[in-house]
Amino acid sequence: MKEKKTSPYHHGNLKEELLQTALEMIDKEGLDTITLRELTQRLGTSRTAVYRHFASKEALILGVIEKGYEHLNLLFTPIFQDRTHSVAVRFEAMGRAYLDFAIEHPNLYRLLFGENFRQEREEICDYKDENQATGLYALIGLLTEAQEEGIIAQVNPMVQAAMVWASIHGLASLLIDGHLIMSDNMEAIYEYSIGVLLKGLQ
Amino acid sequence: MKEKKTSPYHHGNLKEELLQTALEMIDKEGLDTITLRELTQRLGTSRTAVYRHFASKEALILGVIEKGYEHLNLLFTPIFQDRTHSVAVRFEAMGRAYLDFAIEHPNLYRLLFGENFRQEREEICDYKDENQATGLYALIGLLTEAQEEGIIAQVNPMVQAAMVWASIHGLASLLIDGHLIMSDNMEAIYEYSIGVLLKGLQ
DNA sequence: CATTTAATGTTAACATTGTCAACATATATT
DNA sequence: AATATATGTTGACAATGTTAACATTAAATG
């Protein structure tokens, strides 16, 4: 908000800006290539200022992950909860939004859904379970709705959700990691995948 | 084969042992934590001996990736080509072997099917296309067989293969990266997934 | 308001790691 | 046997995350 001409000794909002800038840097350059020195330099502070707000680089990244999940929730929740559209339409829109995010932000996608901080991440996700709209639980809700409408078979929705998530996640991962050399076929693959899923779930 | 008591100046087979030991280290400890110093120390050579055989650490890892693909081909080809079993049985066995490998060797799995060396990897895979049994092409072959038997719909088998691979890859990735907290349900999820795929592909 | 305390930021230094240059030694070639 | 090539070693360097000691500002307390 308020900007001093000569940068003051105390930054004022460093913790939040560290998280924000780190997220942007990871988004653009990837997790492996970002460095604390470049991050702090970009904010006009010294290298070790980070350690007044985070115990380590890993702790900072973990904060970025948390921020990323919140961001994604805000992006996906409206799609899940939009009852003006049918379950099937929402299902398809959800998958498309998920894929779009992965393709537009591959580095962030890997950060949130890759191998990083497996252990610590579970803590973040655990306390997020309260938020009903988040991630897997939103999908479970949608599938439960679909079961009630008789669109899909009445199977343990958690198992169904895992299967569906895995399919879309796998497609996103293979694409952004360059294992499917057919970017032109992408739309066809996605539409076919949704079709196979909806038919297979019946 | 032949061991001198006093280690000679020339190692004799260093390049191959570098690849083999690097592969074992990555398998056990993961790609990010291995270091050239520890690798060479384990082989009794000096840190920089690597550079007589590889241009860089990345080049070495790329060699490990290549070795890993060959290993996997040897593991999967018999399953694909075993005509004593039906297509459906082979399909299910293939997925299970794929998942088992990922779970037993998560670090190797990430190395081979993750984001690493996207660009360089395509070169490796390209010249491997000649080998008909490798990776995606083996799956395409199996799906083509299934189409001929009328088990699944006659759609572009490359699209089908991408969808199927994505599903199993996604399941493997979510599991080894700790995004599915239900290891007890794993068998159920896998069997259900194969069922959904076979039904959806019809 | 004055003083003390806590929070926040800086500088210097260190260990680790990948990499290169210069040198050493063994193997291959002629 | 002499030379050239391949292979291995040592020392050094830059980059990076991290810690310790110090500096400065904001907050708390009287």
Coordinates of C-alpha atoms (C1' of nucleotides) in Angstrom, one line a residue:
Chain A
M1 CA 0.0 0.0 0.0
K2 CA 2.3 2.7 1.2
E3 CA 5.7 3.0 -0.4
K4 CA 8.7 4.7 1.1
K5 CA 11.2 6.2 -1.4
T6 CA 14.2 4.9 0.5
S7 CA 13.6 1.3 1.3
P8 CA 13.3 1.1 5.1
Y9 CA 15.2 -1.3 7.2
H10 CA 12.1 -3.3 7.9
H11 CA 10.3 -4.5 4.9
G12 CA 6.9 -4.5 6.5
N13 CA 5.3 -7.4 4.7
L14 CA 8.2 -9.7 3.9
K15 CA 6.7 -13.0 4.9
E16 CA 3.7 -12.7 2.6
E17 CA 5.8 -11.3 -0.3
L18 CA 8.3 -14.1 0.1
L19 CA 5.5 -16.6 -0.3
Q20 CA 3.9 -14.7 -3.3
T21 CA 7.2 -14.1 -5.1
A22 CA 8.4 -17.7 -4.5
L23 CA 5.1 -18.9 -5.9
E24 CA 5.5 -16.8 -9.0
M25 CA 9.1 -17.9 -9.4
I26 CA 8.3 -21.5 -9.0
D27 CA 5.5 -21.1 -11.5
K28 CA 7.8 -19.6 -14.1
E29 CA 11.1 -21.3 -13.5
G30 CA 10.3 -24.5 -11.6
L31 CA 11.0 -25.6 -8.1
D32 CA 14.5 -27.0 -8.7
T33 CA 16.0 -23.8 -10.2
I34 CA 14.9 -21.2 -7.8
T35 CA 17.3 -20.0 -5.2
L36 CA 16.9 -18.1 -1.9
R37 CA 19.4 -15.6 -3.1
E38 CA 17.6 -14.7 -6.2
L39 CA 14.3 -14.6 -4.4
T40 CA 15.5 -12.2 -1.7
Q41 CA 17.4 -10.1 -4.2
R42 CA 14.2 -9.7 -6.2
L43 CA 12.5 -8.4 -3.0
G44 CA 15.4 -6.1 -2.2
T45 CA 16.4 -7.8 1.0
S46 CA 19.4 -9.8 2.1
R47 CA 19.8 -13.5 1.6
T48 CA 19.2 -14.5 5.1
A49 CA 16.1 -12.4 5.8
V50 CA 14.1 -15.5 4.9
Y51 CA 15.2 -17.1 8.1
R52 CA 13.3 -14.5 10.2
H53 CA 10.1 -15.9 8.8
F54 CA 10.8 -19.5 7.8
A55 CA 13.0 -22.1 9.5
S56 CA 14.4 -23.3 6.1
K57 CA 14.0 -23.2 2.4
E58 CA 11.8 -26.3 2.7
A59 CA 9.5 -24.5 5.2
L60 CA 9.1 -21.7 2.8
I61 CA 8.2 -24.0 -0.1
L62 CA 5.8 -25.7 2.2
G63 CA 4.1 -22.4 2.7
V64 CA 4.0 -21.9 -1.0
I65 CA 2.3 -25.3 -1.4
E66 CA -0.3 -24.4 1.2
K67 CA -0.9 -21.1 -0.7
G68 CA -1.2 -23.1 -3.9
Y69 CA -3.9 -25.4 -2.5
E70 CA -5.9 -22.4 -1.3
H71 CA -5.6 -20.9 -4.7
L72 CA -6.8 -24.1 -6.4
N73 CA -9.7 -24.4 -4.1
L74 CA -10.9 -21.0 -5.0
L75 CA -10.6 -22.0 -8.7
F76 CA -12.4 -25.3 -8.5
T77 CA -15.0 -24.9 -5.8
P78 CA -17.4 -22.9 -8.1
I79 CA -17.3 -25.5 -10.7
F80 CA -18.1 -28.3 -8.3
Q81 CA -20.9 -26.5 -6.6
D82 CA -22.6 -24.9 -9.6
R83 CA -25.9 -26.7 -9.4
T84 CA -27.3 -25.0 -12.4
H85 CA -25.5 -27.6 -14.5
S86 CA -26.0 -31.3 -14.6
V87 CA -23.6 -33.6 -12.8
A88 CA -22.2 -34.9 -16.1
V89 CA -21.5 -31.4 -17.3
R90 CA -19.9 -30.5 -14.0
F91 CA -17.8 -33.6 -14.2
E92 CA -16.5 -32.8 -17.6
A93 CA -15.9 -29.1 -16.7
M94 CA -14.0 -30.2 -13.6
G95 CA -11.7 -32.4 -15.5
R96 CA -11.1 -29.7 -18.1
A97 CA -10.3 -27.0 -15.5
Y98 CA -8.0 -29.5 -13.8
L99 CA -6.2 -30.2 -17.0
D100 CA -6.0 -26.6 -18.0
F101 CA -4.4 -25.6 -14.8
A102 CA -1.8 -28.4 -15.1
I103 CA -1.0 -27.3 -18.7
E104 CA -0.9 -23.6 -17.9
H105 CA 1.0 -24.0 -14.7
P106 CA 3.0 -27.2 -15.0
N107 CA 5.5 -26.2 -12.3
L108 CA 2.9 -25.4 -9.8
Y109 CA 1.0 -28.5 -10.7
R110 CA 4.1 -30.6 -10.0
L111 CA 4.6 -28.8 -6.8
L112 CA 1.1 -29.5 -5.5
F113 CA 0.6 -33.0 -6.9
G114 CA 4.1 -34.3 -7.2
E115 CA 6.4 -36.0 -4.8
N116 CA 7.5 -32.9 -2.8
F117 CA 7.1 -33.0 1.0
R118 CA 5.0 -36.1 1.1
Q119 CA 5.1 -36.2 4.8
E120 CA 4.6 -32.6 5.6
R121 CA 1.9 -32.2 3.0
E122 CA -0.3 -34.7 4.7
E123 CA -0.5 -32.4 7.7
I124 CA -1.6 -29.6 5.5
C125 CA -4.2 -31.7 3.8
D126 CA -5.4 -33.2 7.1
Y127 CA -6.5 -30.0 8.6
K128 CA -8.0 -29.0 5.3
D129 CA -10.4 -32.0 5.4
E130 CA -12.8 -29.7 7.3
N131 CA -13.3 -27.7 4.1
Q132 CA -15.7 -29.9 2.3
A133 CA -15.0 -28.5 -1.1
T134 CA -11.4 -29.3 -1.3
G135 CA -9.8 -31.7 -3.7
L136 CA -10.7 -35.3 -3.5
Y137 CA -13.7 -34.7 -1.2
A138 CA -15.3 -32.4 -3.7
L139 CA -15.0 -35.1 -6.3
I140 CA -16.4 -37.7 -3.9
G141 CA -19.4 -35.4 -3.4
L142 CA -19.9 -35.0 -7.1
L143 CA -19.8 -38.8 -7.6
T144 CA -22.2 -39.3 -4.7
E145 CA -24.6 -37.0 -6.5
A146 CA -24.1 -38.9 -9.7
Q147 CA -24.9 -42.2 -7.8
E148 CA -28.1 -40.7 -6.4
E149 CA -29.2 -39.7 -9.9
G150 CA -28.4 -43.2 -11.1
I151 CA -25.9 -42.1 -13.7
I152 CA -23.1 -44.3 -12.2
A153 CA -23.0 -47.5 -10.3
Q154 CA -23.4 -47.4 -6.5
V155 CA -19.8 -48.3 -5.5
N156 CA -17.7 -46.9 -2.7
P157 CA -17.4 -43.3 -3.9
M158 CA -13.9 -43.0 -2.4
V159 CA -12.7 -45.8 -4.7
Q160 CA -14.5 -44.2 -7.6
A161 CA -13.0 -40.8 -6.9
A162 CA -9.5 -42.3 -6.6
M163 CA -9.9 -44.0 -10.0
V164 CA -11.2 -40.8 -11.7
W165 CA -8.6 -38.5 -10.1
A166 CA -5.9 -40.9 -11.1
S167 CA -7.0 -40.9 -14.7
I168 CA -7.0 -37.2 -15.0
H169 CA -3.9 -36.7 -13.0
G170 CA -2.1 -39.3 -15.1
L171 CA -3.1 -37.5 -18.3
A172 CA -2.0 -34.2 -16.9
S173 CA 1.3 -35.6 -15.7
L174 CA 2.1 -37.4 -18.9
L175 CA 1.4 -34.3 -20.9
I176 CA 3.3 -31.8 -18.9
D177 CA 6.2 -34.1 -18.4
G178 CA 6.5 -34.8 -22.2
H179 CA 5.6 -38.5 -22.2
L180 CA 2.8 -38.0 -24.8
I181 CA 4.2 -36.6 -27.9
M182 CA 0.8 -35.8 -29.3
S183 CA -0.3 -32.3 -28.2
D184 CA -2.5 -32.0 -31.3
N185 CA -4.5 -35.1 -30.2
M186 CA -4.8 -33.8 -26.7
E187 CA -8.4 -32.6 -27.0
A188 CA -9.4 -35.9 -28.5
I189 CA -7.7 -37.8 -25.8
Y190 CA -9.4 -35.8 -23.1
E191 CA -12.9 -36.1 -24.5
Y192 CA -12.3 -39.8 -25.1
S193 CA -11.1 -40.2 -21.5
I194 CA -14.2 -38.5 -20.1
G195 CA -16.3 -40.8 -22.2
V196 CA -14.6 -43.9 -21.1
L197 CA -14.8 -42.9 -17.5
L198 CA -18.5 -42.1 -17.6
K199 CA -19.3 -45.3 -19.4
G200 CA -17.0 -47.4 -17.2
L201 CA -18.5 -46.0 -14.0
Q202 CA -22.0 -47.0 -15.0
Chain B
M1 CA 35.2 -60.7 -12.5
K2 CA 38.9 -60.5 -11.6
E3 CA 39.8 -58.5 -8.4
K4 CA 43.2 -57.1 -7.8
K5 CA 44.1 -56.8 -4.1
T6 CA 45.6 -53.3 -4.5
S7 CA 43.1 -51.3 -6.5
P8 CA 44.9 -50.4 -9.8
Y9 CA 45.1 -47.0 -11.2
H10 CA 42.6 -47.9 -13.9
H11 CA 39.4 -49.2 -12.7
G12 CA 38.7 -51.3 -15.8
N13 CA 35.0 -51.1 -16.0
L14 CA 34.2 -47.7 -14.5
K15 CA 31.6 -46.5 -16.9
E16 CA 29.3 -49.5 -16.5
E17 CA 29.8 -49.6 -12.7
L18 CA 29.0 -45.9 -12.5
L19 CA 25.7 -46.5 -14.3
Q20 CA 24.9 -49.5 -12.2
T21 CA 25.8 -48.0 -8.9
A22 CA 24.0 -44.7 -9.7
L23 CA 20.9 -46.7 -10.6
E24 CA 21.0 -48.5 -7.3
M25 CA 21.6 -45.3 -5.4
I26 CA 18.8 -43.5 -7.1
D27 CA 16.6 -46.6 -6.5
K28 CA 17.3 -46.5 -2.8
E29 CA 17.8 -42.8 -2.0
G30 CA 16.1 -40.9 -4.8
L31 CA 17.5 -38.7 -7.5
D32 CA 17.8 -35.5 -5.6
T33 CA 19.9 -36.8 -2.8
I34 CA 22.6 -38.6 -4.7
T35 CA 25.9 -36.9 -5.1
L36 CA 28.8 -37.6 -7.5
R37 CA 31.2 -37.6 -4.5
E38 CA 29.3 -40.3 -2.7
L39 CA 28.9 -42.3 -5.9
T40 CA 32.6 -42.2 -6.8
Q41 CA 33.6 -42.8 -3.2
R42 CA 31.5 -45.9 -3.2
L43 CA 33.4 -47.2 -6.2
G44 CA 36.8 -46.3 -4.8
T45 CA 37.6 -43.6 -7.4
S46 CA 38.1 -39.9 -7.1
R47 CA 35.3 -37.4 -7.5
T48 CA 36.1 -36.3 -11.0
A49 CA 36.6 -39.7 -12.5
V50 CA 33.1 -39.4 -13.7
Y51 CA 34.1 -36.8 -16.3
R52 CA 36.2 -39.2 -18.2
H53 CA 33.1 -41.1 -19.1
F54 CA 30.2 -38.6 -18.9
A55 CA 30.1 -34.9 -19.9
S56 CA 28.2 -34.0 -16.7
K57 CA 26.1 -35.4 -13.9
E58 CA 23.1 -34.9 -16.1
A59 CA 24.6 -37.0 -18.8
L60 CA 25.3 -39.8 -16.3
I61 CA 21.7 -39.7 -15.1
L62 CA 20.5 -39.8 -18.7
G63 CA 22.5 -43.0 -19.1
V64 CA 20.8 -44.4 -16.0
I65 CA 17.4 -43.5 -17.5
E66 CA 18.4 -45.4 -20.7
K67 CA 19.5 -48.4 -18.6
G68 CA 16.2 -48.2 -16.7
Y69 CA 14.1 -48.3 -19.8
E70 CA 16.0 -51.4 -21.0
H71 CA 15.4 -53.0 -17.7
L72 CA 11.7 -52.3 -17.8
N73 CA 11.4 -53.6 -21.3
L74 CA 12.9 -56.9 -20.2
L75 CA 10.4 -57.0 -17.4
F76 CA 7.2 -56.2 -19.4
T77 CA 7.8 -57.7 -22.8
P78 CA 7.1 -61.3 -21.7
I79 CA 3.8 -60.2 -20.2
F80 CA 2.7 -58.4 -23.4
Q81 CA 3.7 -61.2 -25.7
D82 CA 2.5 -64.2 -23.7
R83 CA -0.1 -65.4 -26.1
T84 CA -1.0 -68.3 -23.9
H85 CA -3.2 -65.9 -22.0
S86 CA -6.2 -63.9 -23.2
V87 CA -6.0 -60.3 -24.0
A88 CA -8.0 -59.3 -21.0
V89 CA -5.7 -61.4 -18.7
R90 CA -2.6 -59.9 -20.2
F91 CA -4.2 -56.4 -19.9
E92 CA -4.8 -56.9 -16.2
A93 CA -1.3 -58.5 -15.7
M94 CA 0.3 -55.6 -17.5
G95 CA -1.3 -53.0 -15.3
R96 CA -0.4 -55.0 -12.1
A97 CA 3.2 -55.4 -13.1
Y98 CA 3.4 -51.7 -13.9
L99 CA 1.9 -50.8 -10.6
D100 CA 4.1 -53.2 -8.7
F101 CA 7.2 -51.8 -10.3
A102 CA 6.2 -48.3 -9.3
I103 CA 5.5 -49.2 -5.7
E104 CA 8.6 -51.3 -5.3
H105 CA 10.9 -48.8 -7.0
P106 CA 9.2 -45.4 -6.6
N107 CA 12.4 -43.4 -7.2
L108 CA 13.2 -45.3 -10.4
Y109 CA 9.6 -44.9 -11.5
R110 CA 9.8 -41.2 -11.0
L111 CA 13.1 -41.1 -12.8
L112 CA 11.7 -42.9 -15.9
F113 CA 8.2 -41.4 -16.0
G114 CA 8.6 -38.1 -14.2
E115 CA 9.7 -34.7 -15.5
N116 CA 13.4 -35.3 -15.7
F117 CA 15.2 -34.6 -18.9
R118 CA 12.0 -34.1 -20.9
Q119 CA 13.9 -33.0 -24.0
E120 CA 16.8 -35.5 -23.9
R121 CA 14.5 -38.3 -23.0
E122 CA 12.6 -37.9 -26.3
E123 CA 15.8 -38.7 -28.2
I124 CA 16.2 -41.9 -26.2
C125 CA 12.6 -42.9 -26.8
D126 CA 12.7 -42.0 -30.4
Y127 CA 15.4 -44.4 -31.4
K128 CA 13.8 -47.0 -29.3
D129 CA 10.6 -46.9 -31.3
E130 CA 12.2 -49.6 -33.5
N131 CA 11.8 -52.0 -30.6
Q132 CA 8.2 -52.9 -31.0
A133 CA 7.7 -54.2 -27.5
T134 CA 8.6 -50.9 -25.7
G135 CA 6.3 -48.9 -23.6
L136 CA 3.4 -47.3 -25.2
Y137 CA 3.7 -49.2 -28.5
A138 CA 3.3 -52.6 -26.7
L139 CA 0.2 -51.3 -25.1
I140 CA -1.1 -50.1 -28.5
G141 CA -0.4 -53.6 -29.9
L142 CA -2.4 -55.2 -27.1
L143 CA -5.3 -52.8 -27.6
T144 CA -5.2 -53.5 -31.3
E145 CA -5.5 -57.2 -30.6
A146 CA -8.4 -56.5 -28.3
Q147 CA -10.1 -54.5 -31.0
E148 CA -9.7 -57.4 -33.4
E149 CA -11.3 -59.7 -30.9
G150 CA -14.2 -57.3 -30.5
I151 CA -13.5 -56.9 -26.8
I152 CA -13.2 -53.1 -27.1
A153 CA -14.4 -50.4 -29.5
Q154 CA -12.6 -49.7 -32.7
V155 CA -11.1 -46.3 -31.9
N156 CA -7.7 -44.9 -32.7
P157 CA -5.6 -47.3 -30.6
M158 CA -3.1 -44.6 -29.8
V159 CA -5.8 -42.5 -28.1
Q160 CA -7.0 -45.6 -26.2
A161 CA -3.4 -46.4 -25.2
A162 CA -2.9 -42.9 -23.9
M163 CA -6.0 -43.0 -21.9
V164 CA -5.2 -46.4 -20.4
W165 CA -1.6 -45.5 -19.7
A166 CA -2.6 -42.2 -18.1
S167 CA -5.0 -44.1 -15.8
I168 CA -2.5 -46.5 -14.5
H169 CA 0.3 -44.0 -14.4
G170 CA -1.9 -41.6 -12.4
L171 CA -2.7 -44.3 -9.9
A172 CA 0.9 -45.2 -9.5
S173 CA 2.0 -41.6 -9.2
L174 CA -0.7 -40.7 -6.6
L175 CA 0.2 -43.7 -4.6
I176 CA 4.0 -43.4 -4.5
D177 CA 3.7 -39.6 -4.0
G178 CA 1.4 -40.0 -1.0
H179 CA -1.7 -38.4 -2.4
L180 CA -3.9 -41.4 -1.7
I181 CA -3.9 -42.1 2.0
M182 CA -5.6 -45.5 1.5
S183 CA -2.9 -48.1 1.0
D184 CA -5.3 -50.8 2.4
N185 CA -7.8 -50.0 -0.3
M186 CA -5.1 -50.2 -3.0
E187 CA -6.0 -53.6 -4.3
A188 CA -9.6 -52.7 -4.5
I189 CA -8.9 -49.5 -6.3
Y190 CA -6.7 -51.3 -8.8
E191 CA -9.2 -54.0 -9.6
Y192 CA -12.0 -51.4 -9.8
S193 CA -9.9 -49.3 -12.2
I194 CA -9.2 -52.2 -14.5
G195 CA -12.9 -53.0 -14.5
V196 CA -13.9 -49.4 -15.3
L197 CA -11.4 -49.3 -18.1
L198 CA -12.4 -52.5 -19.7
K199 CA -16.1 -51.6 -19.5
G200 CA -15.5 -48.0 -20.7
L201 CA -13.4 -49.1 -23.6
Q202 CA -16.2 -51.3 -25.0
Chain C
dC1 C1' 8.0 9.7 27.7
dA2 C1' 12.0 6.6 28.6
dT3 C1' 13.6 2.1 28.9
dT4 C1' 13.6 -2.5 28.0
dT5 C1' 12.4 -6.4 25.1
dA6 C1' 11.2 -8.7 21.1
dA7 C1' 11.0 -8.7 16.1
dT8 C1' 13.2 -8.1 11.9
dG9 C1' 17.2 -7.4 8.8
dT10 C1' 22.4 -7.5 7.6
dT11 C1' 27.1 -9.1 7.2
dA12 C1' 30.7 -12.6 7.4
dA13 C1' 31.8 -17.2 7.3
dC14 C1' 31.2 -22.3 6.5
dA15 C1' 30.2 -26.9 4.4
dT16 C1' 28.5 -29.2 0.4
dT17 C1' 28.3 -29.9 -4.4
dG18 C1' 29.2 -29.8 -9.5
dT19 C1' 32.7 -28.6 -12.5
dC20 C1' 37.2 -27.3 -14.6
dA21 C1' 42.3 -27.0 -15.3
dA22 C1' 46.6 -29.1 -14.7
dC23 C1' 48.9 -33.0 -13.7
dA24 C1' 49.8 -38.4 -13.4
dT25 C1' 49.6 -43.0 -15.0
dA26 C1' 48.2 -46.8 -17.6
dT27 C1' 46.9 -48.7 -22.1
dA28 C1' 47.0 -48.6 -27.2
dT29 C1' 49.2 -47.6 -31.4
dT30 C1' 52.9 -47.2 -34.5
Chain D
dA1 C1' 60.7 -48.8 -27.8
dA2 C1' 58.4 -44.3 -28.4
dT3 C1' 54.6 -41.8 -28.9
dA4 C1' 49.7 -40.9 -28.4
dT5 C1' 45.4 -41.7 -26.3
dA6 C1' 42.5 -43.0 -22.6
dT7 C1' 41.7 -42.9 -17.9
dG8 C1' 42.3 -41.3 -13.0
dT9 C1' 43.9 -37.7 -9.4
dT10 C1' 44.6 -33.3 -7.1
dG11 C1' 43.5 -28.6 -6.2
dA12 C1' 40.7 -24.9 -6.9
dC13 C1' 36.3 -22.2 -7.9
dA14 C1' 31.5 -20.5 -7.9
dA15 C1' 27.0 -21.3 -6.3
dT16 C1' 23.9 -22.4 -2.6
dG17 C1' 21.7 -23.3 2.0
dT18 C1' 22.7 -22.3 6.5
dT19 C1' 24.4 -20.5 11.0
dA20 C1' 26.4 -17.0 14.2
dA21 C1' 27.2 -12.5 15.6
dC22 C1' 25.7 -8.0 15.1
dA23 C1' 22.4 -3.9 13.8
dT24 C1' 18.1 -1.6 13.6
dT25 C1' 13.4 -1.0 14.1
dA26 C1' 8.9 -1.8 16.4
dA27 C1' 6.5 -3.2 20.5
dA28 C1' 5.8 -3.5 25.3
dT29 C1' 6.2 -1.8 29.9
dG30 C1' 7.1 1.4 33.7

